CSV table of C-alpha atoms and ligand atoms in Angstrom, one decimal:
chain,number,residue,atom,x,y,z
A,19,UNK,CA,0.0,0.0,0.0
A,20,UNK,CA,1.3,3.4,-0.9
A,21,UNK,CA,0.7,6.4,1.4
A,22,UNK,CA,1.0,10.0,0.6
A,23,UNK,CA,2.8,12.4,2.9
A,24,UNK,CA,1.9,15.9,2.3
A,25,UNK,CA,2.2,19.3,3.9
A,26,UNK,CA,-0.9,21.2,4.7
A,27,UNK,CA,-0.3,24.9,5.4
A,28,UNK,CA,-3.6,25.6,7.2
A,29,UNK,CA,-2.7,27.1,10.5
A,30,UNK,CA,0.9,26.3,9.7
A,31,UNK,CA,0.3,22.7,10.6
A,32,UNK,CA,2.5,19.9,9.3
A,33,UNK,CA,0.4,17.0,8.7
A,34,UNK,CA,1.3,13.5,7.6
A,35,UNK,CA,-1.8,12.3,6.0
A,36,UNK,CA,-2.1,8.6,5.9
A,37,UNK,CA,-4.0,7.0,3.1
A,38,UNK,CA,-3.9,3.6,4.7
A,39,UNK,CA,-7.4,2.3,4.7
A,40,UNK,CA,-7.0,-0.6,7.1
A,41,UNK,CA,-9.3,-0.9,10.1
A,42,UNK,CA,-7.5,-0.4,13.3
A,43,UNK,CA,-6.5,-3.5,15.2
A,44,UNK,CA,-4.9,-4.0,18.5
A,45,UNK,CA,-1.9,-5.6,16.9
A,46,UNK,CA,0.9,-7.2,18.9
A,47,UNK,CA,1.5,-4.2,21.0
A,48,UNK,CA,-0.6,-4.0,24.1
A,49,UNK,CA,-1.5,-0.8,26.0
A,50,UNK,CA,0.7,-0.2,29.0
A,51,UNK,CA,-1.1,0.0,32.3
A,52,UNK,CA,-1.2,3.4,33.8
A,53,UNK,CA,-2.2,5.1,37.0
A,54,UNK,CA,1.0,6.4,38.4
A,55,UNK,CA,3.5,3.6,37.7
A,56,UNK,CA,6.7,4.9,36.3
A,57,UNK,CA,7.7,1.5,34.9
A,58,UNK,CA,9.2,1.7,31.5
A,59,UNK,CA,8.2,-1.9,30.9
A,60,UNK,CA,11.5,-3.8,30.4
A,61,UNK,CA,15.1,-3.9,31.3
A,62,UNK,CA,17.1,-0.7,31.4
A,63,UNK,CA,18.9,-1.2,28.1
A,64,UNK,CA,16.0,-2.7,26.2
A,65,UNK,CA,12.6,-1.4,25.4
A,66,UNK,CA,11.0,-4.9,25.7
A,67,UNK,CA,11.8,-8.6,25.7
A,68,UNK,CA,14.5,-9.2,23.0
A,69,UNK,CA,14.4,-12.1,20.6
A,70,UNK,CA,16.5,-14.8,22.0
A,71,UNK,CA,19.7,-16.2,20.6
A,72,UNK,CA,21.5,-18.9,22.4
A,73,UNK,CA,24.2,-18.6,25.0
A,74,UNK,CA,26.7,-15.8,24.4
A,75,UNK,CA,25.1,-14.7,21.1
A,76,UNK,CA,23.6,-11.2,21.1
A,77,UNK,CA,19.9,-11.0,20.0
A,78,UNK,CA,19.3,-9.9,16.4
A,79,UNK,CA,16.8,-7.2,17.7
A,80,UNK,CA,17.0,-4.8,20.7
A,81,UNK,CA,13.5,-5.8,21.9
A,82,UNK,CA,11.0,-3.4,20.3
A,83,UNK,CA,7.9,-5.5,19.7
A,84,UNK,CA,6.8,-3.4,16.7
A,85,UNK,CA,10.3,-3.6,15.1
A,86,UNK,CA,11.6,-7.0,16.1
A,87,UNK,CA,14.9,-6.8,14.1
A,88,UNK,CA,15.8,-3.2,14.8
A,89,UNK,CA,18.8,-2.6,17.0
A,90,UNK,CA,20.5,-5.6,18.5
A,91,UNK,CA,21.0,-7.3,21.9
A,92,UNK,CA,24.2,-7.9,23.9
A,93,UNK,CA,25.9,-4.6,23.8
A,94,UNK,CA,25.4,-0.9,24.1
A,95,UNK,CA,27.1,1.6,21.7
A,96,UNK,CA,28.7,4.7,23.2
A,97,UNK,CA,30.3,6.3,20.2
A,98,UNK,CA,30.5,6.1,16.4
A,99,UNK,CA,33.4,7.4,14.4
A,100,UNK,CA,32.2,7.5,10.7
A,101,UNK,CA,35.0,8.1,8.2
A,102,UNK,CA,33.2,8.1,4.8
A,103,UNK,CA,33.8,9.4,1.4
A,104,UNK,CA,30.9,10.1,-1.0
A,105,UNK,CA,31.0,10.7,-4.7
A,106,UNK,CA,27.7,12.1,-6.0
A,107,UNK,CA,28.6,11.2,-9.6
A,108,UNK,CA,29.0,7.4,-9.0
A,109,UNK,CA,26.9,7.4,-5.8
A,110,UNK,CA,29.6,5.4,-4.2
A,111,UNK,CA,29.8,5.6,-0.4
A,112,UNK,CA,33.0,4.1,1.0
A,113,UNK,CA,34.9,4.1,4.3
A,114,UNK,CA,34.8,2.8,7.8
A,115,UNK,CA,32.6,2.9,10.9
A,116,UNK,CA,34.4,2.5,14.2
A,117,UNK,CA,32.0,1.6,17.0
A,118,UNK,CA,32.9,1.8,20.6
A,119,UNK,CA,30.6,-0.4,22.7
A,120,UNK,CA,30.2,-2.1,26.0
A,121,UNK,CA,29.1,-5.7,26.3
A,122,UNK,CA,25.9,-6.1,28.4
A,123,UNK,CA,26.4,-9.9,28.5
A,124,UNK,CA,29.1,-12.4,27.7
A,125,UNK,CA,29.4,-12.0,24.0
A,126,UNK,CA,30.9,-14.2,21.3
A,127,UNK,CA,28.7,-13.2,18.4
A,128,UNK,CA,26.6,-10.1,17.9
A,129,UNK,CA,24.8,-8.2,15.1
A,130,UNK,CA,25.0,-4.8,13.6
A,131,UNK,CA,22.2,-3.4,11.4
A,132,UNK,CA,23.4,-2.8,7.9
A,133,UNK,CA,21.4,-2.7,4.6
A,134,UNK,CA,23.3,-3.4,1.4
A,135,UNK,CA,27.0,-2.5,0.7
A,136,UNK,CA,30.0,-4.8,0.4
A,137,UNK,CA,31.8,-5.3,3.7
A,138,UNK,CA,35.5,-5.9,3.1
A,139,UNK,CA,36.7,-6.2,6.6
A,140,UNK,CA,35.5,-6.3,10.2
A,141,UNK,CA,37.9,-6.0,13.2
A,142,UNK,CA,37.1,-6.4,16.9
A,143,UNK,CA,39.7,-5.0,19.2
A,144,UNK,CA,42.0,-4.6,16.3
A,145,UNK,CA,41.9,-8.3,15.3
A,146,UNK,CA,40.2,-9.5,12.2
A,147,UNK,CA,36.8,-11.0,12.9
A,148,UNK,CA,34.6,-13.4,10.9
A,149,UNK,CA,31.3,-12.0,9.7
A,150,UNK,CA,28.2,-13.0,7.7
A,151,UNK,CA,25.3,-11.2,6.2
A,152,UNK,CA,21.7,-12.3,7.0
A,153,UNK,CA,19.2,-9.9,5.5
A,154,UNK,CA,19.9,-6.5,7.2
A,155,UNK,CA,21.9,-8.1,10.0
A,156,UNK,CA,25.7,-8.0,9.8
A,157,UNK,CA,26.6,-10.9,12.1
A,158,UNK,CA,30.1,-10.6,13.7
A,159,UNK,CA,31.9,-13.3,15.5
A,160,UNK,CA,34.3,-11.9,18.0
A,161,UNK,CA,37.9,-13.3,17.8
A,162,UNK,CA,37.5,-14.2,21.4
A,163,UNK,CA,34.6,-13.9,23.8
A,164,UNK,CA,34.0,-10.4,25.1
A,165,UNK,CA,33.1,-10.6,28.8
A,166,UNK,CA,30.1,-8.8,30.2
A,167,UNK,CA,30.7,-5.1,31.0
A,168,UNK,CA,33.9,-5.0,29.0
A,169,UNK,CA,34.3,-2.2,26.5
A,170,UNK,CA,35.2,-3.2,22.9
A,171,UNK,CA,35.7,-1.6,19.6
A,172,UNK,CA,34.4,-2.9,16.2
A,173,UNK,CA,35.5,-1.4,12.9
A,174,UNK,CA,33.7,-2.2,9.7
A,175,UNK,CA,35.1,-1.3,6.3
A,176,UNK,CA,32.5,-1.1,3.6
A,177,UNK,CA,31.5,0.4,0.3
A,178,UNK,CA,28.7,0.5,-2.2
A,179,UNK,CA,25.8,2.5,-3.6
A,180,UNK,CA,23.3,3.2,-0.8
A,181,UNK,CA,19.9,1.7,-1.2
A,182,UNK,CA,17.3,3.7,0.8
A,183,UNK,CA,14.2,2.0,2.3
A,184,UNK,CA,11.3,2.4,-0.2
A,185,UNK,CA,7.6,2.3,0.0
A,186,UNK,CA,7.3,0.8,3.3
A,187,UNK,CA,3.7,1.5,4.2
A,188,UNK,CA,3.2,5.2,5.1
A,189,UNK,CA,6.9,5.7,5.7
A,190,UNK,CA,7.8,6.5,2.1
A,191,UNK,CA,11.5,6.6,1.1
A,192,UNK,CA,13.9,7.2,3.9
A,193,UNK,CA,17.6,6.7,4.8
A,194,UNK,CA,20.5,7.7,2.6
A,195,UNK,CA,18.9,9.1,-0.6
A,196,UNK,CA,21.4,10.0,-3.4
A,197,UNK,CA,20.6,13.4,-5.1
A,198,UNK,CA,22.0,14.9,-8.3
A,199,UNK,CA,24.6,16.9,-6.3
A,200,UNK,CA,25.0,14.8,-3.2
A,201,UNK,CA,22.8,13.1,-0.6
A,202,UNK,CA,19.7,13.8,1.4
A,203,UNK,CA,19.8,11.8,4.6
A,204,UNK,CA,16.7,11.4,6.8
A,205,UNK,CA,16.6,8.0,8.5
A,206,UNK,CA,13.5,7.8,10.7
A,207,UNK,CA,12.6,5.2,11.9
A,208,UNK,CA,15.3,2.7,10.9
A,209,UNK,CA,17.2,4.0,7.9
A,210,UNK,CA,20.6,4.6,9.6
A,211,UNK,CA,21.4,1.0,8.4
A,212,UNK,CA,21.3,2.3,4.8
A,213,UNK,CA,24.5,4.3,5.4
A,214,UNK,CA,26.4,2.9,8.4
A,215,UNK,CA,26.5,-0.2,10.5
A,216,UNK,CA,24.8,0.6,13.7
A,217,UNK,CA,22.6,-0.5,16.6
A,218,UNK,CA,19.7,1.1,14.8
A,219,UNK,CA,17.2,1.9,17.5
A,220,UNK,CA,16.6,5.0,19.5
A,221,UNK,CA,16.9,3.2,22.8
A,222,UNK,CA,20.7,3.0,22.2
A,223,UNK,CA,21.9,6.7,21.9
A,224,UNK,CA,25.5,7.5,21.3
A,225,UNK,CA,27.9,10.3,20.4
A,226,UNK,CA,29.3,10.7,16.9
A,227,UNK,CA,32.4,11.9,15.1
A,228,UNK,CA,32.1,12.4,11.3
A,229,UNK,CA,34.9,12.7,8.8
A,230,UNK,CA,33.2,13.1,5.4
A,231,UNK,CA,35.1,13.5,2.2
A,232,UNK,CA,33.4,14.8,-0.9
A,233,UNK,CA,34.5,16.3,-4.3
A,234,UNK,CA,35.9,19.9,-3.9
A,235,UNK,CA,33.0,22.3,-4.2
A,236,UNK,CA,30.6,20.0,-2.4
A,237,UNK,CA,29.6,20.8,1.2
A,238,UNK,CA,29.2,17.9,3.8
A,239,UNK,CA,26.8,18.7,6.6
A,240,UNK,CA,26.4,16.5,9.7
A,241,UNK,CA,25.2,16.9,13.2
A,242,UNK,CA,26.7,19.0,15.9
A,243,UNK,CA,29.6,21.3,15.2
A,244,UNK,CA,32.6,21.4,12.9
A,245,UNK,CA,35.7,20.7,15.0
A,246,UNK,CA,38.2,21.9,12.3
A,247,UNK,CA,37.9,23.9,9.1
A,248,UNK,CA,37.4,21.8,5.9
A,249,UNK,CA,40.6,20.5,4.3
A,250,UNK,CA,41.1,20.2,0.6
A,251,UNK,CA,43.7,18.2,-1.3
A,252,UNK,CA,43.7,16.4,-4.6
A,253,UNK,CA,40.3,17.8,-5.6
A,254,UNK,CA,38.6,16.5,-2.5
A,255,UNK,CA,37.5,18.2,0.7
A,256,UNK,CA,37.1,16.6,4.1
A,257,UNK,CA,34.6,18.0,6.6
A,258,UNK,CA,34.8,17.0,10.3
A,259,UNK,CA,31.8,17.3,12.5
A,260,UNK,CA,31.2,16.1,16.1
A,261,UNK,CA,27.9,15.6,17.9
A,262,UNK,CA,29.0,15.4,21.5
A,263,UNK,CA,25.5,14.8,23.0
A,264,UNK,CA,23.9,11.4,22.8
A,265,UNK,CA,21.9,11.0,19.6
A,266,UNK,CA,19.5,8.3,18.2
A,267,UNK,CA,20.8,6.7,15.1
A,268,UNK,CA,17.8,7.9,13.0
A,269,UNK,CA,18.8,11.5,13.7
A,270,UNK,CA,22.3,11.2,12.3
A,271,UNK,CA,22.9,12.8,8.9
A,272,UNK,CA,25.5,13.4,6.2
A,273,UNK,CA,23.7,15.7,3.9
A,274,UNK,CA,25.9,16.7,1.0
A,275,UNK,CA,25.6,18.8,-2.1
A,276,UNK,CA,26.0,22.4,-3.2
A,277,UNK,CA,25.0,24.7,-0.4
A,278,UNK,CA,25.1,28.3,0.6
A,279,UNK,CA,25.8,28.6,4.3
A,280,UNK,CA,25.1,31.2,7.0
A,281,UNK,CA,26.5,30.9,10.5
A,282,UNK,CA,26.2,33.1,13.6
A,283,UNK,CA,24.8,33.2,17.0
A,284,UNK,CA,21.2,33.6,18.1
A,285,UNK,CA,20.1,36.6,20.2
A,286,UNK,CA,20.0,34.2,23.1
A,287,UNK,CA,23.5,33.0,22.5
A,288,UNK,CA,23.1,29.7,20.7
A,289,UNK,CA,25.4,29.1,17.6
A,290,UNK,CA,23.3,28.8,14.4
A,291,UNK,CA,24.2,26.9,11.2
A,292,UNK,CA,21.8,27.4,8.2
A,293,UNK,CA,22.3,26.0,4.7
A,294,UNK,CA,20.3,26.1,1.5
A,295,UNK,CA,20.6,24.4,-1.8
A,296,UNK,CA,21.2,27.1,-4.5
A,297,UNK,CA,17.6,26.6,-5.6
A,298,UNK,CA,16.5,27.9,-2.2
A,299,UNK,CA,19.1,30.6,-1.8
A,300,UNK,CA,16.4,33.2,-1.3
A,301,UNK,CA,15.2,31.4,1.8
A,302,UNK,CA,18.6,31.3,3.6
A,303,UNK,CA,18.3,34.5,5.6
A,304,UNK,CA,14.7,33.7,6.7
A,305,UNK,CA,15.7,30.1,7.6
A,306,UNK,CA,18.6,31.5,9.7
A,307,UNK,CA,16.6,34.2,11.4
A,308,UNK,CA,13.5,32.1,12.2
A,309,UNK,CA,15.6,29.2,13.4
A,310,UNK,CA,17.5,31.5,15.8
A,311,UNK,CA,14.3,33.2,17.0
A,312,UNK,CA,12.3,30.0,17.5
A,313,UNK,CA,15.1,28.1,19.2
A,314,UNK,CA,15.5,31.0,21.7
A,315,UNK,CA,11.7,31.1,22.3
A,316,UNK,CA,11.4,27.3,22.9
A,317,UNK,CA,14.2,27.6,25.4
A,318,UNK,CA,11.9,29.8,27.5
A,319,UNK,CA,9.0,27.4,27.2
A,320,UNK,CA,10.6,23.9,27.2
A,321,UNK,CA,13.8,24.6,29.2
A,322,UNK,CA,17.4,25.3,28.2
A,323,UNK,CA,18.3,24.3,24.7
A,324,UNK,CA,19.9,20.8,25.1
A,325,UNK,CA,22.5,21.0,22.3
A,326,UNK,CA,25.6,23.1,21.4
A,327,UNK,CA,24.2,24.6,18.2
A,328,UNK,CA,20.9,24.9,16.3
A,329,UNK,CA,20.3,25.1,12.6
A,330,UNK,CA,18.5,23.9,9.5
A,331,UNK,CA,19.2,22.8,6.0
A,332,UNK,CA,16.9,23.1,2.9
A,333,UNK,CA,17.9,20.7,0.1
A,334,UNK,CA,16.3,20.4,-3.3
A,335,UNK,CA,15.4,16.8,-3.0
A,336,UNK,CA,11.6,16.9,-3.3
A,337,UNK,CA,10.6,15.0,-0.2
A,338,UNK,CA,7.8,17.3,0.8
A,339,UNK,CA,8.7,16.6,4.4
A,340,UNK,CA,11.2,17.5,7.0
A,341,UNK,CA,13.1,15.6,9.6
A,342,UNK,CA,14.3,16.8,13.0
A,343,UNK,CA,17.9,15.7,12.5
A,344,UNK,CA,19.7,16.6,15.7
A,345,UNK,CA,20.9,20.2,15.7
A,346,UNK,CA,20.0,20.5,12.0
A,347,UNK,CA,16.5,19.8,10.8
A,348,UNK,CA,16.4,18.9,7.1
A,349,UNK,CA,13.7,20.3,4.9
A,350,UNK,CA,13.2,18.4,1.7
A,351,UNK,CA,12.4,20.5,-1.4
A,352,UNK,CA,10.3,23.3,0.1
A,353,UNK,CA,10.7,26.6,2.0
A,354,UNK,CA,9.5,25.8,5.5
A,355,UNK,CA,7.1,28.3,7.1
A,356,UNK,CA,7.6,29.2,10.7
A,357,UNK,CA,5.1,26.6,11.9
A,358,UNK,CA,7.2,23.8,10.4
A,359,UNK,CA,10.4,25.2,11.7
A,360,UNK,CA,8.7,25.5,15.1
A,361,UNK,CA,7.7,21.8,14.8
A,362,UNK,CA,11.2,20.5,13.9
A,363,UNK,CA,12.9,22.7,16.5
A,364,UNK,CA,10.5,21.5,19.2
A,365,UNK,CA,11.7,18.0,18.4
A,366,UNK,CA,15.1,19.0,19.6
A,367,UNK,CA,13.6,18.7,23.1
A,368,UNK,CA,10.9,16.2,22.3
A,369,UNK,CA,12.4,13.3,20.3
A,370,UNK,CA,16.0,14.3,20.1
A,371,UNK,CA,17.1,15.1,23.7
A,372,UNK,CA,14.2,13.0,25.2
A,373,UNK,CA,13.9,10.1,22.9
A,374,UNK,CA,11.4,7.2,22.7
A,375,UNK,CA,12.4,3.9,24.2
A,376,UNK,CA,10.1,2.1,21.7
A,377,UNK,CA,8.3,3.3,18.6
A,378,UNK,CA,4.9,2.6,20.1
A,379,UNK,CA,5.3,5.8,22.1
A,380,UNK,CA,6.0,8.0,19.1
A,381,UNK,CA,3.3,10.5,20.1
A,382,UNK,CA,5.8,11.7,22.7
A,383,UNK,CA,7.7,13.1,19.7
A,384,UNK,CA,5.0,14.0,17.2
A,385,UNK,CA,2.1,15.0,19.5
A,386,UNK,CA,4.5,17.4,21.3
A,387,UNK,CA,5.9,18.8,18.1
A,388,UNK,CA,2.4,19.3,16.7
A,389,UNK,CA,1.3,21.0,19.9
A,390,UNK,CA,4.4,23.2,19.7
A,391,UNK,CA,3.0,24.4,16.3
A,392,UNK,CA,-0.1,25.4,18.1
A,393,UNK,CA,1.8,27.2,20.8
A,394,UNK,CA,3.8,29.0,18.1
A,395,UNK,CA,0.7,30.1,16.4
A,396,UNK,CA,-0.7,31.4,19.6
A,397,UNK,CA,2.6,33.2,20.5
A,398,UNK,CA,2.6,34.9,17.1
A,399,UNK,CA,-1.0,36.1,17.2
A,400,UNK,CA,-2.5,33.4,15.1
A,401,UNK,CA,-5.1,30.9,16.2
A,402,UNK,CA,-4.7,29.9,19.9
A,403,UNK,CA,-4.0,26.4,21.0
A,404,UNK,CA,-7.6,26.3,22.3
A,405,UNK,CA,-8.9,27.2,18.9
A,406,UNK,CA,-6.7,24.6,17.3
A,407,UNK,CA,-8.0,22.1,19.8
A,408,UNK,CA,-11.7,22.9,19.2
A,409,UNK,CA,-11.2,22.9,15.4
A,410,UNK,CA,-9.6,19.5,15.3
A,411,UNK,CA,-12.0,18.0,17.9
A,412,UNK,CA,-15.0,19.2,15.9
A,413,UNK,CA,-14.1,16.9,13.1
A,414,UNK,CA,-16.2,13.9,14.2
A,415,UNK,CA,-15.5,11.8,11.2
A,416,UNK,CA,-11.7,12.1,11.2
A,417,UNK,CA,-9.8,8.8,10.9
A,418,UNK,CA,-7.7,9.7,13.9
A,419,UNK,CA,-10.5,8.7,16.3
A,420,UNK,CA,-10.1,5.1,15.2
A,421,UNK,CA,-6.4,5.0,15.8
A,422,UNK,CA,-5.1,5.1,19.4
A,423,UNK,CA,-2.0,7.3,19.3
A,424,UNK,CA,-0.5,5.7,22.4
A,425,UNK,CA,-0.2,2.5,20.4
A,426,UNK,CA,1.6,3.6,17.2
A,427,UNK,CA,1.8,0.7,14.8
A,428,UNK,CA,4.8,-0.3,12.7
A,429,UNK,CA,2.7,-0.5,9.5
A,430,UNK,CA,1.2,3.0,10.0
A,431,UNK,CA,3.7,4.6,12.4
A,432,UNK,CA,3.2,8.2,11.3
A,433,UNK,CA,-0.6,8.2,11.2
A,434,UNK,CA,-2.2,11.6,11.6
A,435,UNK,CA,-3.5,10.4,15.1
A,436,UNK,CA,0.0,10.2,16.4
A,437,UNK,CA,0.4,13.9,15.4
A,438,UNK,CA,-2.9,15.6,15.8
A,439,UNK,CA,-4.6,13.4,18.4
A,440,UNK,CA,-1.4,13.4,20.3
A,441,UNK,CA,-1.5,17.2,20.4
A,442,UNK,CA,-5.1,17.1,21.4
A,443,UNK,CA,-4.2,14.8,24.3
A,444,UNK,CA,-1.7,17.4,25.5
A,445,UNK,CA,-4.2,20.2,25.3
A,446,UNK,CA,-6.8,18.1,27.2
A,447,UNK,CA,-4.2,17.6,29.8
A,448,UNK,CA,-3.5,21.3,30.0
A,449,UNK,CA,-7.2,22.0,30.4
A,450,UNK,CA,-7.4,19.5,33.2
A,451,UNK,CA,-4.3,20.5,35.2
A,452,UNK,CA,-4.0,24.2,34.3
A,453,UNK,CA,-1.2,26.2,32.7
A,454,UNK,CA,1.1,26.4,35.7
A,455,UNK,CA,1.3,22.6,36.3
A,456,UNK,CA,1.3,22.0,32.5
A,457,UNK,CA,4.3,24.2,31.7
A,458,UNK,CA,6.1,23.1,34.8
A,459,UNK,CA,5.6,19.5,33.7
A,460,UNK,CA,7.0,20.2,30.2
A,461,UNK,CA,10.2,21.6,31.7
A,462,UNK,CA,10.5,18.9,34.3
A,463,UNK,CA,10.1,16.3,31.5
A,464,UNK,CA,12.9,17.7,29.3
A,465,UNK,CA,15.2,18.2,32.4
A,466,UNK,CA,14.6,14.7,33.9
A,467,UNK,CA,15.0,12.7,30.7
A,468,UNK,CA,17.5,15.0,29.0
A,469,UNK,CA,19.8,13.0,26.6
A,470,UNK,CA,17.9,9.8,27.5
A,471,UNK,CA,14.9,7.8,26.7
A,472,UNK,CA,11.4,7.7,28.2
A,473,UNK,CA,8.0,6.0,27.9
A,474,UNK,CA,4.4,7.2,27.9
A,475,UNK,CA,4.0,5.7,31.4
A,476,UNK,CA,6.8,7.8,32.7
A,477,UNK,CA,5.1,10.9,31.3
A,478,UNK,CA,1.8,9.9,32.9
A,479,UNK,CA,3.5,9.3,36.2
A,480,UNK,CA,5.2,12.7,36.0
A,481,UNK,CA,2.0,14.5,35.0
A,482,UNK,CA,0.2,12.9,38.0
A,483,UNK,CA,3.0,13.7,40.4
A,484,UNK,CA,3.2,17.3,39.1
A,485,UNK,CA,-0.5,18.0,39.2
A,486,UNK,CA,-1.5,15.8,42.2
A,487,UNK,CA,-4.4,14.5,40.0
A,488,UNK,CA,-5.4,11.1,38.9
A,489,UNK,CA,-5.0,11.3,35.2
A,490,UNK,CA,-5.4,7.6,34.2
A,491,UNK,CA,-8.9,8.0,32.7
A,492,UNK,CA,-7.8,11.1,30.7
A,493,UNK,CA,-4.8,9.5,29.1
A,494,UNK,CA,-6.7,6.3,28.6
A,495,UNK,CA,-9.4,8.1,26.6
A,496,UNK,CA,-7.0,10.2,24.6
A,497,UNK,CA,-4.2,7.8,24.0
A,498,UNK,CA,-5.4,4.2,24.2
A,499,UNK,CA,-9.0,4.1,22.9
A,500,UNK,CA,-10.0,3.8,19.2
A,501,UNK,CA,-12.8,6.2,19.8
A,502,UNK,CA,-13.4,9.9,20.0
A,503,UNK,CA,-13.1,11.0,23.7
A,504,UNK,CA,-16.0,12.9,25.3
A,505,UNK,CA,-15.0,16.3,26.7
A,506,UNK,CA,-15.0,16.3,30.5
B,12,LIG,N1,9.5,13.1,12.1
B,12,LIG,C1,9.2,13.9,10.9
B,12,LIG,C2,8.4,15.1,11.3
B,12,LIG,O1,7.4,14.9,11.9
B,12,LIG,C3,8.4,13.1,9.8
B,12,LIG,C4,9.1,11.9,9.3
B,12,LIG,C5,8.8,10.6,9.6
B,12,LIG,C6,10.1,11.7,8.4
B,12,LIG,N2,9.5,9.7,9.0
B,12,LIG,C7,10.4,10.4,8.2
B,12,LIG,C8,10.9,12.6,7.7
B,12,LIG,C9,11.4,9.9,7.4
B,12,LIG,C10,11.9,12.2,6.9
B,12,LIG,C11,12.1,10.8,6.7
B,12,LIG,O2,8.8,16.2,11.1
B,13,LIG,ZN1,7.5,15.7,13.7
């Protein structure tokens, strides 16, 4: 089934409109119990019960019931060093990924997620390791068993033409997408594996170093900040970037191509990096200014900005959507209005700094970012959040009432319910607990789970604790029932 993702500009709302016609079903994912329990449902390193492999073999998935083969068991990655060269003409991506990890069990064999490419060599602790390919799993046999809690380093040398994930239900094409002048890299939910071997699940966040070599004249843009000026020799330029704050694999990017760049510092003191494809040169100054202004504003509403720089990139790849790549949202083939910039920048707090532990809880990202659009509208004299709420609630026949946003489903992950009904849930909460408790809660949430992972149950627990109210029935109606809630 093919789904359309499109942008609606009414009230500056970014909407992902699902064309999936399936009736809702409970699926394999069950509703968590609520009522004040802060349980995340699972062991600390894993979002659920991982698929088993025997003895000292790491599981092929990290334990997300909706995405059973995403991520891997047996280890936790702390840092990636990606040294990659990309040639837009041949579309050849080549280089190495060095992965610093810690074993969480005795480990003699483990997987990395990798889609496509020819792997020429794998080393573990500097010694050559045997490896095999099984679908999108790169199975590595350690030269000798790694004991539980021991740190280890894996290096994978690989090359090939990236093959992004295509047509998977309403997810469209994602991952490393070659463009005429470079690459457009947006990997949510599990497209990191289309450009580097990884533990490709948001429950294993890590820091990143990027060393990206491209033909002279091409700019390579990754997350975080440049740690040295670009170096050119022999017709090639190498860009080095570092993201020093933990990042989910789907938020990593190496967007390359011809770009005009503007850098500076926001009025509030946050470094800003904005870049536009030549086709969008006219939008560079607005992108820069709005990004700076909105980042500063969100810092007053959501708490201190969690990263070391903010920014945005407009590429000419006609995706029609944007992704909240950490520190640098990427806009695909359109000039974003302030509402969409507000959405992507709100994700820096909700999704990027505080990340989901399992995809079922995606409303914690999209519901909050959509609600942020409503807050931005209200802040700038447009429709108020209350008006946005009433407007969306009035649509009795909307398909979002049949989809429970607290149970986002792998085959329809980005359903409009996860966005709009998720935002409605937040506004219903605000109505119930009042502005003071609501905005205190938002700041407490971003501070408590900064750089980490969280679940819906943890949000419910914090909301109850902050407000002193029993909110079980409210969240149950707004997040877990396939019906339109009644207004209390
Ligand atoms: N998270 C994005 C947003 O709401 C939308 C999105 C979902 C996306 N999957 C994607 C964007 C894959 C790019 C690629 O802004
Ligand atoms: Zn979003």
